[in-house]
Short mmCIF file of C-alpha atoms and ligand atoms in Angstrom, two decimals:
data_model
loop_
_atom_site.label_atom_id
_atom_site.label_comp_id
_atom_site.label_asym_id
_atom_site.label_seq_id
_atom_site.Cartn_x
_atom_site.Cartn_y
_atom_site.Cartn_z
CA MET A 57 -10.79 -26.61 -56.75
CA LYS A 58 -7.97 -24.29 -55.48
CA LEU A 59 -8.66 -20.63 -55.01
CA GLY A 60 -6.37 -17.44 -55.70
CA VAL A 61 -7.07 -14.24 -53.80
CA ASN A 62 -5.96 -11.36 -56.02
CA ILE A 63 -5.33 -8.75 -53.47
CA ASP A 64 -4.29 -5.87 -55.69
CA HIS A 65 -7.50 -3.33 -55.07
CA VAL A 66 -6.41 -3.00 -50.99
CA ALA A 67 -3.60 -0.86 -51.94
CA THR A 68 -5.43 0.83 -54.67
CA ILE A 69 -7.70 1.58 -51.67
CA ARG A 70 -4.26 2.62 -49.93
CA ASN A 71 -2.79 4.58 -53.31
CA ALA A 72 -6.48 6.37 -53.47
CA ARG A 73 -4.90 8.22 -49.71
CA GLY A 74 -1.44 8.26 -50.26
CA THR A 75 -1.36 6.76 -47.01
CA SER A 76 0.59 3.25 -45.89
CA TYR A 77 -2.72 1.48 -44.71
CA PRO A 78 -4.23 -0.80 -45.64
CA ASP A 79 -0.94 -2.97 -46.60
CA PRO A 80 -1.65 -5.61 -49.10
CA LEU A 81 0.48 -8.18 -47.12
CA LYS A 82 -2.67 -8.02 -44.18
CA ALA A 83 -4.58 -8.75 -46.31
CA ALA A 84 -3.10 -11.39 -47.92
CA GLU A 85 -2.23 -12.96 -44.78
CA ILE A 86 -6.49 -12.36 -43.87
CA ALA A 87 -6.96 -14.50 -46.93
CA ILE A 88 -4.06 -17.21 -46.36
CA ASP A 89 -5.75 -17.76 -42.50
CA ALA A 90 -8.88 -17.86 -44.44
CA GLY A 91 -8.28 -21.12 -46.49
CA ALA A 92 -6.64 -18.99 -50.12
CA ASP A 93 -3.86 -21.92 -51.53
CA PHE A 94 -2.96 -18.46 -53.42
CA ILE A 95 -1.86 -14.77 -53.69
CA THR A 96 -2.32 -12.72 -57.02
CA VAL A 97 -0.86 -9.56 -57.53
CA HIS A 98 -1.09 -7.85 -61.07
CA LEU A 99 2.12 -5.58 -61.32
CA ARG A 100 1.19 -3.27 -63.99
CA GLU A 101 3.03 -1.00 -65.63
CA ASP A 102 1.99 2.90 -63.58
CA ARG A 103 1.93 0.56 -60.35
CA ARG A 104 -1.77 1.41 -59.88
CA HIS A 105 -2.80 -0.75 -57.10
CA VAL A 106 0.83 -3.24 -56.25
CA ARG A 107 4.16 -1.73 -56.16
CA ASP A 108 7.65 -3.03 -56.17
CA GLU A 109 7.94 -3.46 -52.82
CA ASP A 110 4.24 -4.57 -52.27
CA VAL A 111 5.32 -7.40 -54.44
CA PHE A 112 9.05 -8.05 -52.46
CA ASN A 113 7.27 -7.61 -49.53
CA LEU A 114 5.01 -9.98 -50.24
CA LYS A 115 7.16 -12.84 -51.35
CA LYS A 116 9.49 -12.41 -47.80
CA ASN A 117 6.42 -13.08 -45.57
CA ILE A 118 3.75 -15.17 -47.05
CA ASN A 119 3.81 -18.67 -46.03
CA THR A 120 2.26 -19.56 -49.74
CA GLU A 121 2.34 -19.52 -53.14
CA LEU A 122 2.99 -16.18 -55.17
CA ASN A 123 1.75 -15.97 -58.37
CA LEU A 124 3.23 -12.49 -60.34
CA GLU A 125 0.90 -11.61 -62.73
CA ILE A 126 2.84 -9.19 -65.21
CA ALA A 127 2.98 -7.94 -68.73
CA ALA A 128 5.90 -9.54 -70.92
CA THR A 129 8.23 -6.61 -71.15
CA GLU A 130 12.23 -6.74 -70.53
CA GLU A 131 10.95 -4.71 -67.22
CA MET A 132 8.22 -7.28 -65.91
CA LEU A 133 11.06 -9.84 -67.01
CA LYS A 134 14.07 -8.49 -64.29
CA ILE A 135 11.54 -8.07 -61.15
CA ALA A 136 10.36 -11.48 -61.53
CA LYS A 137 13.62 -13.35 -61.95
CA ARG A 138 14.91 -11.10 -58.90
CA VAL A 139 11.60 -11.37 -56.42
CA LYS A 140 11.14 -15.42 -57.75
CA PRO A 141 7.42 -16.32 -56.85
CA TYR A 142 6.20 -19.64 -57.48
CA SER A 143 4.60 -18.77 -60.75
CA ILE A 144 4.43 -15.81 -63.29
CA GLY A 145 1.51 -15.44 -64.65
CA ILE A 146 2.17 -13.36 -68.32
CA VAL A 147 -1.19 -11.02 -69.18
CA PRO A 148 -1.98 -8.44 -72.21
CA GLU A 149 -1.51 -4.82 -70.81
CA LYS A 150 -2.77 -1.94 -72.33
CA ARG A 151 -1.67 1.40 -70.05
CA GLU A 152 -5.54 2.96 -70.74
CA GLU A 153 -7.61 -0.08 -69.52
CA LEU A 154 -9.26 -0.68 -66.37
CA THR A 155 -8.44 -4.34 -66.08
CA THR A 156 -7.37 -6.60 -68.34
CA GLU A 157 -9.75 -6.55 -71.12
CA GLY A 158 -8.46 -10.06 -72.59
CA GLY A 159 -6.45 -12.83 -73.28
CA LEU A 160 -2.84 -13.21 -75.22
CA ASP A 161 -2.88 -13.25 -79.26
CA ILE A 162 -0.21 -16.49 -78.87
CA GLY A 163 -0.48 -16.44 -82.50
CA ASN A 164 1.30 -12.95 -82.17
CA MET A 165 3.79 -13.60 -79.48
CA HIS A 166 4.79 -16.81 -79.77
CA SER A 167 8.41 -16.44 -79.90
CA LYS A 168 8.35 -13.91 -77.16
CA LEU A 169 6.46 -16.78 -75.09
CA SER A 170 8.50 -19.56 -76.13
CA SER A 171 11.76 -17.72 -74.99
CA ILE A 172 9.82 -16.45 -71.42
CA ILE A 173 8.79 -19.88 -70.67
CA GLU A 174 12.47 -21.15 -71.35
CA GLU A 175 13.76 -17.98 -69.22
CA MET A 176 12.01 -18.76 -66.43
CA HIS A 177 11.58 -22.59 -65.94
CA SER A 178 15.72 -21.76 -65.60
CA THR A 179 14.96 -19.85 -62.58
CA GLY A 180 12.69 -22.42 -61.15
CA ILE A 181 9.95 -20.09 -62.09
CA LYS A 182 6.30 -21.42 -63.47
CA VAL A 183 4.63 -19.58 -66.60
CA SER A 184 0.99 -19.34 -66.92
CA LEU A 185 -0.46 -17.46 -69.62
CA PHE A 186 -3.68 -15.56 -70.05
CA ILE A 187 -6.06 -16.70 -72.76
CA ASP A 188 -9.67 -16.44 -73.93
CA PRO A 189 -11.81 -18.95 -73.72
CA ASN A 190 -11.09 -19.42 -77.57
CA ILE A 191 -9.91 -22.94 -79.49
CA ASN A 192 -8.22 -21.14 -81.56
CA GLN A 193 -5.51 -19.49 -79.40
CA LEU A 194 -5.27 -23.02 -77.53
CA LYS A 195 -4.31 -24.57 -81.16
CA TYR A 196 -1.43 -22.24 -81.46
CA LEU A 197 0.19 -23.58 -78.76
CA GLU A 198 0.52 -27.29 -80.11
CA LYS A 199 1.44 -25.76 -83.48
CA LEU A 200 3.86 -23.95 -82.11
CA GLU A 201 5.23 -25.97 -79.56
CA ILE A 202 4.86 -23.13 -76.35
CA LYS A 203 4.28 -25.05 -73.42
CA PRO A 204 3.41 -23.27 -70.49
CA ASP A 205 2.81 -24.25 -66.76
CA ILE A 206 -0.73 -23.62 -67.28
CA ILE A 207 -3.25 -22.04 -68.80
CA GLU A 208 -5.56 -19.41 -66.77
CA ILE A 209 -9.03 -18.95 -69.21
CA HIS A 210 -10.11 -15.38 -69.02
CA THR A 211 -13.45 -15.83 -67.60
CA GLY A 212 -14.08 -11.80 -67.83
CA ASP A 213 -16.64 -12.17 -70.87
CA TYR A 214 -18.72 -14.99 -69.52
CA CYS A 215 -19.09 -12.72 -66.08
CA ASP A 216 -19.95 -10.10 -67.68
CA ASN A 217 -22.79 -11.61 -68.96
CA PRO A 218 -23.20 -14.70 -68.99
CA SER A 219 -25.09 -17.06 -71.08
CA GLU A 220 -24.93 -21.07 -71.56
CA GLU A 221 -23.10 -20.26 -74.89
CA LYS A 222 -20.06 -18.46 -73.16
CA LEU A 223 -20.11 -21.64 -70.64
CA GLN A 224 -19.30 -23.98 -72.62
CA LEU A 225 -16.83 -21.79 -74.67
CA ILE A 226 -14.90 -22.09 -71.36
CA ILE A 227 -16.16 -25.86 -70.49
CA ASN A 228 -14.50 -26.63 -74.44
CA ALA A 229 -11.12 -24.25 -74.01
CA THR A 230 -10.72 -26.47 -70.44
CA GLU A 231 -11.36 -29.44 -72.15
CA HIS A 232 -8.28 -28.77 -75.35
CA VAL A 233 -6.40 -27.45 -72.24
CA ASN A 234 -6.20 -30.84 -70.58
CA LYS A 235 -5.70 -32.68 -73.56
CA LEU A 236 -2.63 -30.70 -73.87
CA GLY A 237 -1.74 -31.62 -70.80
CA ILE A 238 -1.58 -28.43 -69.03
CA GLU A 239 -2.95 -27.52 -65.78
CA CYS A 240 -6.24 -25.05 -66.35
CA HIS A 241 -6.75 -22.16 -64.06
CA ALA A 242 -9.51 -20.01 -65.16
CA GLY A 243 -10.30 -16.00 -63.42
CA HIS A 244 -11.57 -12.80 -64.18
CA GLY A 245 -14.88 -11.12 -63.02
CA ILE A 246 -16.14 -14.03 -60.53
CA THR A 247 -18.27 -13.27 -58.35
CA LEU A 248 -19.83 -16.08 -55.70
CA THR A 249 -22.52 -17.11 -58.14
CA HIS A 250 -20.63 -17.59 -60.71
CA ALA A 251 -17.86 -19.53 -59.07
CA LYS A 252 -21.00 -21.93 -58.12
CA ARG A 253 -21.48 -22.50 -61.58
CA ILE A 254 -17.57 -22.55 -63.42
CA LYS A 255 -16.75 -24.72 -59.79
CA GLU A 256 -18.57 -27.76 -61.70
CA ILE A 257 -16.09 -27.80 -65.40
CA SER A 258 -13.99 -30.34 -64.34
CA HIS A 259 -10.44 -29.17 -65.37
CA ILE A 260 -10.15 -25.69 -63.49
CA SER A 261 -7.64 -26.70 -60.55
CA THR A 262 -7.92 -23.02 -59.61
CA LEU A 263 -10.13 -19.93 -59.42
CA ASN A 264 -8.10 -16.25 -59.38
CA ILE A 265 -10.53 -14.05 -58.09
CA GLY A 266 -10.00 -10.75 -56.55
CA HIS A 267 -12.35 -7.20 -57.19
CA SER A 268 -14.82 -9.30 -55.77
CA LEU A 269 -13.93 -10.72 -52.65
CA ILE A 270 -12.14 -7.31 -52.19
CA SER A 271 -15.79 -5.64 -52.77
CA GLU A 272 -17.55 -8.22 -50.78
CA ALA A 273 -15.17 -7.86 -47.98
CA ILE A 274 -16.43 -4.21 -47.24
CA PHE A 275 -20.09 -4.84 -46.42
CA TYR A 276 -18.57 -8.17 -44.61
CA GLY A 277 -16.44 -5.46 -42.54
CA LEU A 278 -18.23 -2.11 -42.08
CA HIS A 279 -20.82 -3.16 -39.44
CA SER A 280 -17.48 -4.55 -37.04
CA VAL A 281 -15.82 -1.66 -37.87
CA VAL A 282 -18.50 1.56 -37.48
CA LYS A 283 -19.46 -0.37 -34.11
CA THR A 284 -16.01 -0.08 -33.03
CA MET A 285 -15.31 3.27 -33.98
CA LYS A 286 -18.52 4.61 -32.24
CA THR A 287 -18.24 2.44 -29.08
CA THR A 288 -14.61 3.99 -28.27
CA ILE A 289 -15.62 8.00 -29.52
CA SER A 290 -18.56 7.07 -27.05
CA ASN A 291 -16.89 5.82 -23.99
N1 LIG B 361 -7.02 -13.75 -63.96
C1 LIG B 361 -6.04 -12.07 -63.98
C2 LIG B 361 -5.19 -12.76 -65.51
C3 LIG B 361 -6.40 -11.25 -63.95
O1 LIG B 361 -5.66 -9.92 -64.81
C4 LIG B 361 -7.10 -11.09 -63.17
C5 LIG B 361 -7.23 -9.15 -62.58
O2 LIG B 361 -6.12 -8.54 -62.56
C6 LIG B 361 -8.00 -11.78 -62.09
C7 LIG B 361 -7.79 -12.80 -62.10
C8 LIG B 361 -8.83 -11.14 -61.50
O3 LIG B 361 -10.14 -10.89 -61.72
P1 LIG B 361 -11.01 -9.96 -60.63
O4 LIG B 361 -10.12 -8.87 -60.01
O5 LIG B 361 -12.20 -9.92 -61.67
O6 LIG B 361 -11.80 -10.91 -59.82
#
């Protein structure tokens, strides 16, 4: 199973102080050095975490694949065509939400999604669709002949409040994606504990994880940086 590391929240911390650090590029380099297979960033309409220049900077400087999450808007599609990431992940986006709260409504968006897939394929960019573990949404793909390269199953509901029943919905969805012959990824809300269960699901090839990794990084790094500061000012 591969790991996509979402570094948005490094930019969130930077933006909170209006400083130039912490730099998302540095976070990406550390994540890649530690084994990340993909770097994921979500360029939101309100630019609350990464900004346009971060995305271009990452694409230019990292030596692994970039996955750019965006809403299906003209503005974002134009940026994606200029950045030329390995893949774009289409996600629903509401300005007032704290994070991506649900998957795409394939039935309502099908003609837009088909034209995005066609447009992106013509420039060599793979397309991922972020979908809830809901078989009805997945059935639309077949019925409406929508052919993304990747489906990312939204694991947020399971991770927020895990149950065997919710895990089974994810398993069913991944089996359906596999039957459609589409690569299956999963993400949202995944911690180390959740990952131990989710990694057993055979059809998922990549997990995209952000918030829990950046959160844990604070505790794994705080001791060392406080010690360095203390030593520096004491000497
Ligand atoms: N996958 C998608 C499509 C997302 O929108 C996000 C959040 O930006 C993630 C994965 C990562 O979620 P988390 O930050 O909760 O690990």
